Amino acid sequence: MFYSAGLPFTLAKNPYFQAAFTFAADNNIRGYLPPGYNSFRTTLLQKEKENIDRLCAPIRAGWKDKGVSIVSDGWSDSQRRPLINFMAVSDGEAMFLKSVDCSGETKDRHFIRMLLKEVIQEVGNEKVVQVITDNAANCKGAGHLIEQEFPSITWTPCVVHTLNLAVKNICAAKNVENNQIAYEECSWISDIVGDVSAIKHFIMNHSMRLSMFNEFVGLKLLSIAETRFASMIVMLKRFKLIKCGLQNMVISEKWSLYKDDNLGRARMVKDKILDDLWWDSIDYILAFTAPIYNMIRICDTDKPCPHLIYDMWDDMIVKVKKAIYFHELKRMDETSTFYEVVHGILVDRWTKHSTPLHSLAHALNPKYYSEQWLNEDTSRVPPHQDLEINQERQKCLKRYFPNLEDRNKINLEYVDFASMSGGFRDYDAMQNRYSMEPKAWWVLHGACSPMLQKIALRLVAQPSSSSCAERNWSTYSFVHSVRRNKMTPKRAEDLVYIHSNLRLLSRKTSQYTQGNNRMWDIAGDTFDTFEDVGILEVATLSLDEPEMESNVILDENVP
């Protein structure tokens, strides 16, 4: 069956596959005939979808208290049909809802608003906390229309998209007040990235050079799509990892004996690879972009983190400044033109894409009121003393509670929470603010402020990016591949619904983390194993994949 049908070997680890064969071996089913072609694609498919609906009912039931985020992203299938998929995420669990074929439609803000409204009404608008999309103008316009129609729902741009735009703008010196200064300060970055791209193409576009590369370097040098988050940083990180192998290659006898028809380019490649100053420039780029890249990694998951975004962004800017000033040998109170350009880009991105929801979530994180957190940096102040956070928090609460009487009640509850008075004066409640997770803290100590507790528990269960909707396209491309391109969009949608949500249900079981079948789906829909693969080959998988996180992504230079 495996060899004749071309099935992936990872199927052998699938617990559903093993359970079926075990059941057949343990039971007398003489005369049984397996379902036929038409049954699999019609009646059985619909029955299994109904079964998945029943199995997912407990997850949906939790949305009433936890709240849920509607996440959306667009894509084109193998027949170039434009698709938009929708997922519901709450407390780290991403459930596939549906995909919509948009062929023949103008994907403007009104059309996207209509689709989002349908999904919100299907889920229940009282359960939805936010809608997350990318930062495109039509999505932004649709998000603002949704906010007008449903005041309790916030449109939130994907934080990972925002950070990725910041990285691109730094490398291209865009979106700053003085473009000429920005170009002069940042043009060297684009030169380094261009050199790396040229070396990559020089090696990969010729079989003899690629053969030499494979002999001296253990890791693969793969192309990176520009749409991949922080693609330029990923490329530079890969080059740093293979530095020794590249240098050994260009000083080897094989490289000297190889007669290339483009001696000028070959000389340029060798000079760059052996140039210590060139490598120092790569190290510098990786050093000051490392905080941005690390924040992308943290946010590029389904885990709840809106209550961390505000502080992470401030901390990221501080770390970027330290890296730049350390390289320039300057005191922190001195002026750096390059840092001003980078800082301007980061602030510009934050100003355009931050929402009052981030400030409210930050204001309801108990950690940021604790003495331990405040004493770590003398410049820190508790959220209720920060003017910007206070203003944005009030905007959010006015939308949630248009009635003045209700708003006064929750404001008084916030006063007790922020000042550690009333029911929050308990010793354990004050001591646990720093060390305990916000969700656990609010469950244990928030009953004295029921309105504030409800909002806090909903906010600490939401994601901050649309990454799960983008990663789900790898599942869709697996189901609707080049070989299966005649499948109707509706049937493909049903298969993706079953496939994605079965994986979600499987990961909630204890068997998923132990035994021979543990993490059975970790290789995804494309790869058999993780032997001899790097970060670029598993780019379609989640940074939240446990085994990928431990075996592929992590390195000694990333905390």
Coordinates of C-alpha atoms in Angstrom, one line a residue:
M1 CA 0.0 0.0 0.0
F2 CA 2.8 2.4 0.9
Y3 CA 4.9 1.6 -2.1
S4 CA 2.2 1.4 -4.7
A5 CA 0.3 4.5 -3.7
G6 CA 3.3 6.7 -2.9
L7 CA 2.1 7.3 0.7
P8 CA 4.5 9.2 2.9
F9 CA 6.3 7.0 5.5
T10 CA 5.2 9.3 8.3
L11 CA 1.8 7.7 7.9
A12 CA 3.2 4.7 9.8
K13 CA 3.3 6.9 12.9
N14 CA -0.3 8.1 12.5
P15 CA -2.3 6.7 15.5
Y16 CA -5.5 6.6 13.5
F17 CA -3.7 4.4 10.9
Q18 CA -2.4 2.1 13.6
A19 CA -5.7 1.9 15.4
A20 CA -7.5 0.9 12.2
F21 CA -5.1 -2.0 11.5
T22 CA -5.0 -3.1 15.1
F23 CA -8.8 -3.2 15.2
A24 CA -8.9 -5.2 12.0
A25 CA -6.3 -7.7 13.4
D26 CA -8.1 -8.1 16.7
N27 CA -11.6 -8.6 15.4
N28 CA -13.2 -11.2 13.2
I29 CA -14.5 -9.1 10.3
R30 CA -14.8 -11.9 7.7
G31 CA -16.3 -10.6 4.5
Y32 CA -15.8 -7.0 5.3
L33 CA -15.3 -4.7 2.3
P34 CA -13.6 -1.3 2.7
P35 CA -15.5 1.8 1.5
G36 CA -15.4 2.6 -2.1
Y37 CA -14.2 5.6 -4.0
N38 CA -17.5 7.5 -4.1
S39 CA -18.2 6.8 -0.4
F40 CA -14.9 8.2 0.7
R41 CA -15.4 11.5 -1.2
T42 CA -19.1 12.0 -0.4
T43 CA -21.2 10.4 2.4
L44 CA -18.3 9.3 4.6
L45 CA -16.6 12.6 4.2
Q46 CA -19.7 14.5 5.5
K47 CA -20.2 12.0 8.3
E48 CA -16.6 12.5 9.5
K49 CA -17.0 16.2 9.3
E50 CA -20.1 15.9 11.5
N51 CA -18.1 13.7 13.9
I52 CA -15.3 16.3 14.1
D53 CA -17.9 19.0 14.8
R54 CA -19.1 16.9 17.8
L55 CA -15.5 16.3 19.0
C56 CA -14.8 20.0 18.8
A57 CA -17.9 21.0 20.7
P58 CA -16.0 21.3 24.1
I59 CA -13.5 23.7 22.6
R60 CA -16.3 25.9 21.2
A61 CA -18.0 25.8 24.6
G62 CA -14.9 27.3 26.2
W63 CA -15.1 30.4 23.9
K64 CA -18.0 31.9 26.0
D65 CA -15.7 32.5 29.0
K66 CA -12.3 32.6 27.4
G67 CA -13.2 34.6 24.3
V68 CA -12.0 33.9 20.9
S69 CA -10.0 35.6 18.1
I70 CA -11.0 35.3 14.4
V71 CA -7.9 35.0 12.3
S72 CA -7.9 35.4 8.5
D73 CA -5.4 35.2 5.6
G74 CA -5.6 35.0 1.8
W75 CA -3.9 32.6 -0.6
S76 CA -4.2 31.2 -4.1
D77 CA -4.4 27.4 -4.7
S78 CA -2.8 25.4 -7.5
Q79 CA -5.5 26.6 -10.0
R80 CA -4.8 30.2 -9.0
R81 CA -8.2 30.5 -7.3
P82 CA -8.1 33.2 -4.6
L83 CA -9.0 31.8 -1.2
I84 CA -9.5 33.3 2.2
N85 CA -9.5 31.0 5.2
F86 CA -10.8 31.7 8.7
M87 CA -9.6 30.2 12.0
A88 CA -10.7 30.6 15.6
V89 CA -8.0 30.8 18.2
S90 CA -8.4 30.8 21.9
D91 CA -6.0 29.8 24.7
G92 CA -3.5 28.5 22.3
E93 CA -5.9 26.3 20.4
A94 CA -6.4 27.1 16.7
M95 CA -9.5 25.6 15.1
F96 CA -10.1 25.8 11.3
L97 CA -13.5 27.2 10.5
K98 CA -13.8 27.5 6.8
S99 CA -12.2 28.8 3.5
V100 CA -14.0 30.9 1.0
D101 CA -13.4 30.8 -2.8
C102 CA -13.3 34.5 -3.9
S103 CA -13.1 33.8 -7.7
G104 CA -14.8 36.6 -9.6
E105 CA -15.0 38.9 -6.5
T106 CA -13.3 42.2 -5.8
K107 CA -11.5 41.7 -2.5
D108 CA -12.1 45.2 -1.3
R109 CA -12.8 46.2 2.3
H110 CA -16.6 45.8 1.9
F111 CA -16.3 42.2 0.6
I112 CA -13.8 41.2 3.4
R113 CA -16.1 42.9 6.0
M114 CA -19.0 40.8 4.8
L115 CA -17.0 37.6 5.1
L116 CA -15.7 38.5 8.6
K117 CA -19.2 39.5 9.7
E118 CA -20.6 36.1 8.6
V119 CA -17.9 34.3 10.6
I120 CA -18.4 36.5 13.6
Q121 CA -22.1 35.8 13.6
E122 CA -21.5 32.0 13.2
V123 CA -19.2 32.0 16.2
G124 CA -21.3 34.5 18.2
N125 CA -20.2 38.2 18.3
E126 CA -20.4 38.2 22.1
K127 CA -17.6 35.6 22.2
V128 CA -15.3 37.4 19.7
V129 CA -12.6 39.6 21.3
Q130 CA -10.6 40.6 18.2
V131 CA -10.2 40.0 14.5
I132 CA -6.6 39.5 13.3
T133 CA -5.6 40.0 9.7
D134 CA -2.5 41.2 7.9
N135 CA -1.7 44.9 7.4
A136 CA -3.1 45.3 3.9
A137 CA -5.2 48.4 3.3
N138 CA -8.3 46.4 2.4
C139 CA -8.0 44.3 5.5
K140 CA -7.4 47.4 7.6
G141 CA -10.5 49.1 6.1
A142 CA -12.6 46.0 6.7
G143 CA -11.4 45.8 10.3
H144 CA -12.4 49.4 11.0
L145 CA -15.9 48.7 9.5
I146 CA -16.2 45.6 11.8
E147 CA -15.3 47.8 14.8
Q148 CA -18.0 50.2 13.9
E149 CA -20.6 47.4 13.6
F150 CA -19.4 45.5 16.6
P151 CA -18.0 47.9 19.2
S152 CA -16.8 45.1 21.5
I153 CA -14.6 43.6 18.8
T154 CA -11.2 45.1 18.0
W155 CA -9.4 44.8 14.7
T156 CA -5.8 43.9 15.4
P157 CA -3.1 43.9 12.7
C158 CA -0.8 40.9 12.9
V159 CA 2.2 41.7 15.1
V160 CA 4.5 39.4 13.1
H161 CA 3.6 41.2 9.9
T162 CA 4.3 44.6 11.6
L163 CA 7.7 43.4 12.8
N164 CA 8.5 41.9 9.4
L165 CA 7.7 45.3 7.8
A166 CA 10.0 47.0 10.2
V167 CA 12.9 44.6 9.2
K168 CA 12.2 45.3 5.5
N169 CA 12.1 49.0 6.0
I170 CA 15.4 49.0 8.0
C171 CA 17.1 47.1 5.2
A172 CA 15.5 49.3 2.5
A173 CA 15.6 52.6 4.5
K174 CA 11.9 53.3 4.0
N175 CA 9.1 55.0 6.0
V176 CA 11.2 57.5 7.9
E177 CA 11.0 61.3 7.9
N178 CA 14.3 61.9 6.2
N179 CA 14.8 59.4 3.4
Q180 CA 18.2 60.7 2.3
I181 CA 19.7 60.3 5.7
A182 CA 18.0 56.9 6.1
Y183 CA 19.5 55.8 2.8
E184 CA 23.0 56.9 3.7
E185 CA 22.8 55.2 7.1
C186 CA 21.2 51.9 5.9
S187 CA 22.4 51.4 2.4
W188 CA 25.3 49.3 3.6
I189 CA 22.8 46.7 4.9
S190 CA 21.2 46.3 1.5
D191 CA 24.7 45.9 0.0
I192 CA 25.5 43.1 2.4
V193 CA 22.1 41.4 1.7
G194 CA 22.8 41.8 -2.0
D195 CA 26.2 40.2 -1.7
V196 CA 24.8 37.2 0.2
S197 CA 22.1 36.8 -2.4
A198 CA 24.7 37.0 -5.2
I199 CA 26.9 34.3 -3.5
K200 CA 23.9 32.1 -3.0
H201 CA 22.9 32.3 -6.7
F202 CA 26.5 31.8 -7.8
I203 CA 26.7 28.6 -5.9
M204 CA 23.3 27.1 -6.5
N205 CA 23.0 27.9 -10.2
H206 CA 25.8 25.6 -11.3
S207 CA 26.0 21.9 -10.6
M208 CA 29.8 21.8 -10.2
R209 CA 29.8 24.7 -7.7
L210 CA 26.9 23.2 -5.8
S211 CA 28.7 19.8 -5.7
M212 CA 31.7 21.5 -4.1
F213 CA 29.4 23.3 -1.7
N214 CA 27.7 20.1 -0.6
E215 CA 31.2 18.5 0.0
F216 CA 32.4 21.2 2.3
V217 CA 29.1 22.3 4.0
G218 CA 26.8 20.1 5.9
L219 CA 23.8 22.4 5.9
K220 CA 21.8 23.0 2.7
L221 CA 21.7 26.5 1.1
L222 CA 18.1 26.9 0.1
S223 CA 16.3 29.8 -1.5
I224 CA 14.1 32.0 0.8
A225 CA 10.9 33.5 -0.3
E226 CA 10.6 37.2 0.3
T227 CA 7.2 36.6 1.8
R228 CA 8.8 34.6 4.6
F229 CA 9.0 36.5 7.9
A230 CA 12.4 38.1 8.4
S231 CA 13.7 36.3 5.3
M232 CA 16.8 38.5 5.1
I233 CA 17.7 37.8 8.7
V234 CA 17.2 34.1 8.2
M235 CA 19.5 34.1 5.2
L236 CA 22.2 35.9 7.1
K237 CA 21.9 33.5 10.0
R238 CA 22.3 30.6 7.7
F239 CA 25.5 32.2 6.1
K240 CA 27.0 32.7 9.6
L241 CA 26.4 29.0 10.4
I242 CA 28.2 27.8 7.3
K243 CA 31.0 30.4 7.4
C244 CA 33.8 27.9 8.0
G245 CA 32.6 25.5 5.3
L246 CA 32.4 28.3 2.7
Q247 CA 35.9 29.5 3.6
N248 CA 37.3 26.0 3.3
M249 CA 35.6 25.6 0.0
V250 CA 37.1 28.7 -1.7
I251 CA 40.6 28.0 -0.4
S252 CA 40.5 24.4 -1.5
E253 CA 42.4 22.9 -4.4
K254 CA 39.1 22.0 -6.1
W255 CA 38.0 25.6 -6.2
S256 CA 41.4 26.7 -7.7
L257 CA 41.3 24.0 -10.3
Y258 CA 37.7 24.6 -11.3
K259 CA 37.7 26.7 -14.6
D260 CA 34.7 29.0 -14.4
D261 CA 33.5 30.9 -17.4
N262 CA 32.9 33.9 -15.1
L263 CA 36.2 34.5 -13.4
G264 CA 35.1 38.0 -12.2
R265 CA 32.2 36.7 -10.2
A266 CA 34.2 33.8 -8.9
R267 CA 36.9 36.2 -7.6
M268 CA 34.2 38.4 -6.0
V269 CA 32.7 35.4 -4.2
K270 CA 36.1 34.3 -2.9
D271 CA 37.1 37.8 -1.8
K272 CA 33.8 38.4 0.1
I273 CA 33.9 35.0 1.8
L274 CA 37.5 35.6 3.0
D275 CA 36.9 39.2 4.0
D276 CA 36.8 39.5 7.8
L277 CA 35.2 43.0 7.6
W278 CA 32.4 41.6 5.5
W279 CA 31.7 38.9 8.1
D280 CA 31.9 41.6 10.8
S281 CA 29.1 43.5 9.0
I282 CA 27.0 40.4 9.0
D283 CA 27.6 39.8 12.7
Y284 CA 26.6 43.5 13.3
I285 CA 23.3 43.2 11.4
L286 CA 22.4 40.0 13.2
A287 CA 23.3 41.6 16.6
F288 CA 21.0 44.6 16.3
T289 CA 18.2 42.7 14.5
A290 CA 18.3 39.8 17.0
P291 CA 15.8 41.4 19.4
I292 CA 13.4 42.0 16.5
Y293 CA 13.8 38.4 15.3
N294 CA 13.3 37.0 18.7
M295 CA 10.1 38.9 19.2
I296 CA 8.9 37.6 15.8
R297 CA 9.6 34.1 17.0
I298 CA 7.7 34.6 20.2
C299 CA 4.7 36.1 18.5
D300 CA 4.7 33.7 15.6
T301 CA 2.7 31.1 17.6
D302 CA -0.8 30.5 18.7
K303 CA 0.1 31.1 22.3
P304 CA -1.6 34.0 24.1
C305 CA 0.6 37.1 24.3
P306 CA -1.3 40.4 23.8
H307 CA -0.7 41.2 27.4
L308 CA 3.1 41.0 26.7
I309 CA 3.3 42.9 23.4
Y310 CA 3.6 46.5 24.8
D311 CA 6.4 45.6 27.2
M312 CA 8.1 43.3 24.6
W313 CA 8.1 46.1 22.1
D314 CA 9.7 48.6 24.6
D315 CA 12.2 46.0 25.6
M316 CA 13.1 45.2 22.0
I317 CA 13.8 48.8 21.2
V318 CA 16.1 49.1 24.3
K319 CA 18.0 45.9 23.2
V320 CA 18.4 47.2 19.7
K321 CA 19.8 50.5 21.0
K322 CA 22.3 48.7 23.3
A323 CA 23.5 46.5 20.4
I324 CA 24.0 49.6 18.1
Y325 CA 25.7 51.7 20.8
F326 CA 28.0 48.8 21.8
H327 CA 29.1 48.5 18.2
E328 CA 29.6 52.2 17.8
L329 CA 31.4 52.5 21.2
K330 CA 29.1 55.2 22.4
R331 CA 27.6 56.0 25.7
M332 CA 23.8 55.6 26.0
D333 CA 23.3 59.4 26.4
E334 CA 25.2 60.2 23.1
T335 CA 23.6 60.6 19.7
S336 CA 23.7 57.9 17.0
T337 CA 22.3 58.8 13.6
F338 CA 22.0 55.2 12.6
Y339 CA 20.0 54.3 15.7
E340 CA 17.8 57.3 15.2
V341 CA 16.9 56.0 11.8
V342 CA 16.2 52.5 13.1
H343 CA 14.3 53.8 16.1
G344 CA 12.2 56.0 13.8
I345 CA 11.2 53.0 11.7
L346 CA 10.3 50.9 14.8
V347 CA 8.2 53.7 16.3
D348 CA 6.5 54.3 13.0
R349 CA 5.5 50.7 12.8
W350 CA 4.2 50.7 16.3
T351 CA 2.3 53.9 15.9
K352 CA 0.5 52.6 12.8
H353 CA -0.3 49.1 14.1
S354 CA -0.7 49.2 17.8
T355 CA -4.3 49.2 19.2
P356 CA -6.0 50.1 22.5
L357 CA -6.4 46.4 23.1
H358 CA -2.6 46.1 23.6
S359 CA -2.6 48.8 26.2
L360 CA -5.6 47.4 28.1
A361 CA -4.0 43.9 28.1
H362 CA -0.8 45.4 29.4
A363 CA -2.7 47.3 32.1
L364 CA -4.3 44.1 33.3
N365 CA -1.1 42.1 33.6
P366 CA -0.4 41.9 37.4
K367 CA 3.3 41.5 36.8
Y368 CA 3.7 45.1 35.7
Y369 CA 2.6 46.4 39.1
S370 CA 4.9 44.3 41.2
E371 CA 7.9 45.8 43.0
Q372 CA 10.3 43.1 41.5
W373 CA 9.4 44.1 37.9
L374 CA 9.6 47.9 38.7
N375 CA 12.9 47.6 40.4
E376 CA 14.5 45.8 37.4
D377 CA 14.7 49.2 35.7
T378 CA 14.4 52.5 37.4
S379 CA 12.7 54.1 34.3
R380 CA 9.8 51.7 34.6
V381 CA 6.4 52.9 36.0
P382 CA 3.3 50.9 36.7
P383 CA 0.7 51.0 33.8
H384 CA -1.7 53.3 35.7
Q385 CA 1.0 56.0 35.8
D386 CA 1.8 55.8 32.1
L387 CA -0.2 58.5 30.2
E388 CA -0.3 56.7 26.9
I389 CA -1.4 53.4 28.4
N390 CA -4.1 55.1 30.5
Q391 CA -5.5 56.9 27.5
E392 CA -5.6 53.8 25.3
R393 CA -7.1 51.7 28.1
Q394 CA -9.9 54.2 28.6
K395 CA -10.7 54.2 24.9
C396 CA -11.0 50.4 25.0
L397 CA -13.2 50.4 28.1
K398 CA -15.5 53.1 26.6
R399 CA -16.1 50.7 23.7
Y400 CA -16.8 47.8 25.9
F401 CA -19.0 49.7 28.3
P402 CA -20.9 52.5 26.5
N403 CA -23.1 52.9 29.6
L404 CA -21.5 55.3 32.1
E405 CA -22.8 53.5 35.1
D406 CA -21.2 50.2 34.0
R407 CA -18.0 52.0 33.1
N408 CA -17.8 53.6 36.5
K409 CA -18.1 50.2 38.2
I410 CA -15.3 48.7 36.2
N411 CA -13.1 51.8 36.7
L412 CA -13.5 51.5 40.4
E413 CA -12.5 47.8 40.2
Y414 CA -9.4 48.9 38.2
V415 CA -8.6 51.4 40.9
D416 CA -8.5 48.6 43.5
F417 CA -6.5 46.4 41.2
A418 CA -3.9 49.0 40.3
S419 CA -3.5 50.4 43.9
M420 CA -3.6 47.0 45.5
S421 CA -6.5 48.0 47.7
G422 CA -9.8 46.4 48.6
G423 CA -9.8 42.6 47.8
F424 CA -6.4 42.9 46.2
R425 CA -4.6 43.8 49.5
D426 CA -4.2 40.1 50.3
Y427 CA -0.5 39.2 50.9
D428 CA -0.6 36.2 48.5
A429 CA -2.2 38.3 45.8
M430 CA 0.5 41.0 46.1
Q431 CA 3.4 38.4 46.2
N432 CA 2.1 36.3 43.3
R433 CA 1.8 39.3 40.9
Y434 CA 5.4 38.9 39.7
S435 CA 5.9 35.1 39.7
M436 CA 2.5 33.8 38.7
E437 CA 1.1 33.6 35.1
P438 CA -1.6 36.3 34.6
K439 CA -4.3 33.8 33.8
A440 CA -3.7 31.8 37.0
W441 CA -3.4 35.0 39.1
W442 CA -6.8 36.3 37.9
V443 CA -8.4 33.0 38.5
L444 CA -7.1 32.8 42.1
H445 CA -7.3 36.5 43.1
G446 CA -9.7 38.3 40.7
A447 CA -13.1 37.2 42.1
C448 CA -13.4 40.5 44.1
S449 CA -13.6 42.4 40.8
P450 CA -15.8 40.2 38.6
M451 CA -16.2 42.6 35.7
L452 CA -12.4 43.2 35.5
Q453 CA -11.7 39.5 36.0
K454 CA -13.9 38.6 33.0
I455 CA -12.1 41.0 30.7
A456 CA -8.7 40.0 31.9
L457 CA -9.3 36.3 31.5
R458 CA -10.5 36.9 27.9
L459 CA -7.5 39.0 27.0
V460 CA -4.9 36.6 28.3
A461 CA -6.3 33.8 26.1
Q462 CA -5.9 35.6 22.8
P463 CA -3.0 35.3 20.2
S464 CA -1.3 38.3 18.6
S465 CA -0.7 37.1 15.1
S466 CA -2.4 35.5 12.1
S467 CA 0.4 33.0 11.7
C468 CA -1.9 30.0 12.2
A469 CA -4.1 31.0 9.2
E470 CA -1.0 31.3 7.1
R471 CA 0.5 28.0 8.3
N472 CA -2.8 26.3 7.5
W473 CA -2.2 26.9 3.8
S474 CA 0.5 24.1 3.9
T475 CA -2.3 21.8 4.9
Y476 CA -4.5 23.1 2.1
S477 CA -1.7 22.6 -0.5
F478 CA -1.3 19.1 0.8
V479 CA -5.0 18.3 0.3
H480 CA -5.4 20.3 -2.9
S481 CA -2.0 19.6 -4.6
V482 CA -0.9 19.6 -8.2
R483 CA -1.9 16.0 -8.5
R484 CA -5.4 16.6 -7.0
N485 CA -6.1 19.9 -8.7
K486 CA -9.5 18.9 -10.0
M487 CA -11.0 18.7 -6.5
T488 CA -13.8 21.2 -5.9
P489 CA -13.0 24.0 -3.4
K490 CA -15.9 22.8 -1.2
R491 CA -14.5 19.2 -0.9
A492 CA -11.0 20.5 -0.4
E493 CA -12.4 22.8 2.4
D494 CA -14.1 19.8 4.1
L495 CA -10.9 17.8 3.9
V496 CA -8.8 20.6 5.4
Y497 CA -11.4 21.1 8.1
I498 CA -11.1 17.4 9.1
H499 CA -7.4 17.3 8.7
S500 CA -6.6 20.4 10.7
N501 CA -9.0 19.9 13.5
L502 CA -8.1 16.2 13.9
R503 CA -4.5 17.4 14.5
L504 CA -5.8 19.9 17.0
L505 CA -7.7 17.2 18.9
S506 CA -4.8 14.8 18.8
R507 CA -2.5 17.4 20.4
K508 CA -4.8 17.8 23.3
T509 CA -4.3 14.1 24.3
S510 CA -1.6 12.8 26.7
Q511 CA -0.5 10.2 24.1
Y512 CA 0.7 13.0 21.8
T513 CA 3.7 13.7 24.0
Q514 CA 4.7 10.1 24.8
G515 CA 5.2 6.7 23.2
N516 CA 6.1 5.7 19.7
N517 CA 3.5 7.9 18.2
R518 CA 4.4 11.1 20.1
M519 CA 4.3 14.2 17.9
W520 CA 3.2 12.0 15.0
D521 CA 2.3 15.0 12.8
I522 CA 5.5 17.0 13.6
A523 CA 6.9 16.3 10.1
G524 CA 4.0 18.1 8.7
D525 CA 2.5 17.2 5.3
T526 CA 5.6 17.6 3.2
F527 CA 8.6 16.1 5.1
D528 CA 9.3 12.6 6.3
T529 CA 11.9 13.3 8.9
F530 CA 14.1 16.2 10.2
E531 CA 17.3 14.5 9.2
D532 CA 19.7 16.9 7.6
V533 CA 17.2 19.8 7.3
G534 CA 17.4 23.3 8.3
I535 CA 15.2 26.2 9.2
L536 CA 14.4 27.0 5.5
E537 CA 13.1 23.6 4.7
V538 CA 10.5 23.6 7.5
A539 CA 9.5 27.2 7.0
T540 CA 5.9 26.2 6.4
L541 CA 5.6 24.7 9.9
S542 CA 4.9 26.6 13.0
L543 CA 7.5 28.0 15.3
D544 CA 5.2 26.5 17.9
E545 CA 6.0 22.9 16.7
P546 CA 7.6 21.4 19.8
E547 CA 10.2 19.2 18.1
M548 CA 11.0 21.7 15.5
E549 CA 11.5 24.3 18.2
S550 CA 14.0 22.1 20.0
N551 CA 15.8 20.4 17.2
V552 CA 15.8 22.9 14.3
I553 CA 15.2 26.5 15.4
L554 CA 17.1 26.8 18.6
D555 CA 20.8 27.6 18.5
E556 CA 23.4 28.8 21.0
N557 CA 23.0 32.4 20.0
V558 CA 19.2 32.6 20.6
P559 CA 18.0 32.7 24.2

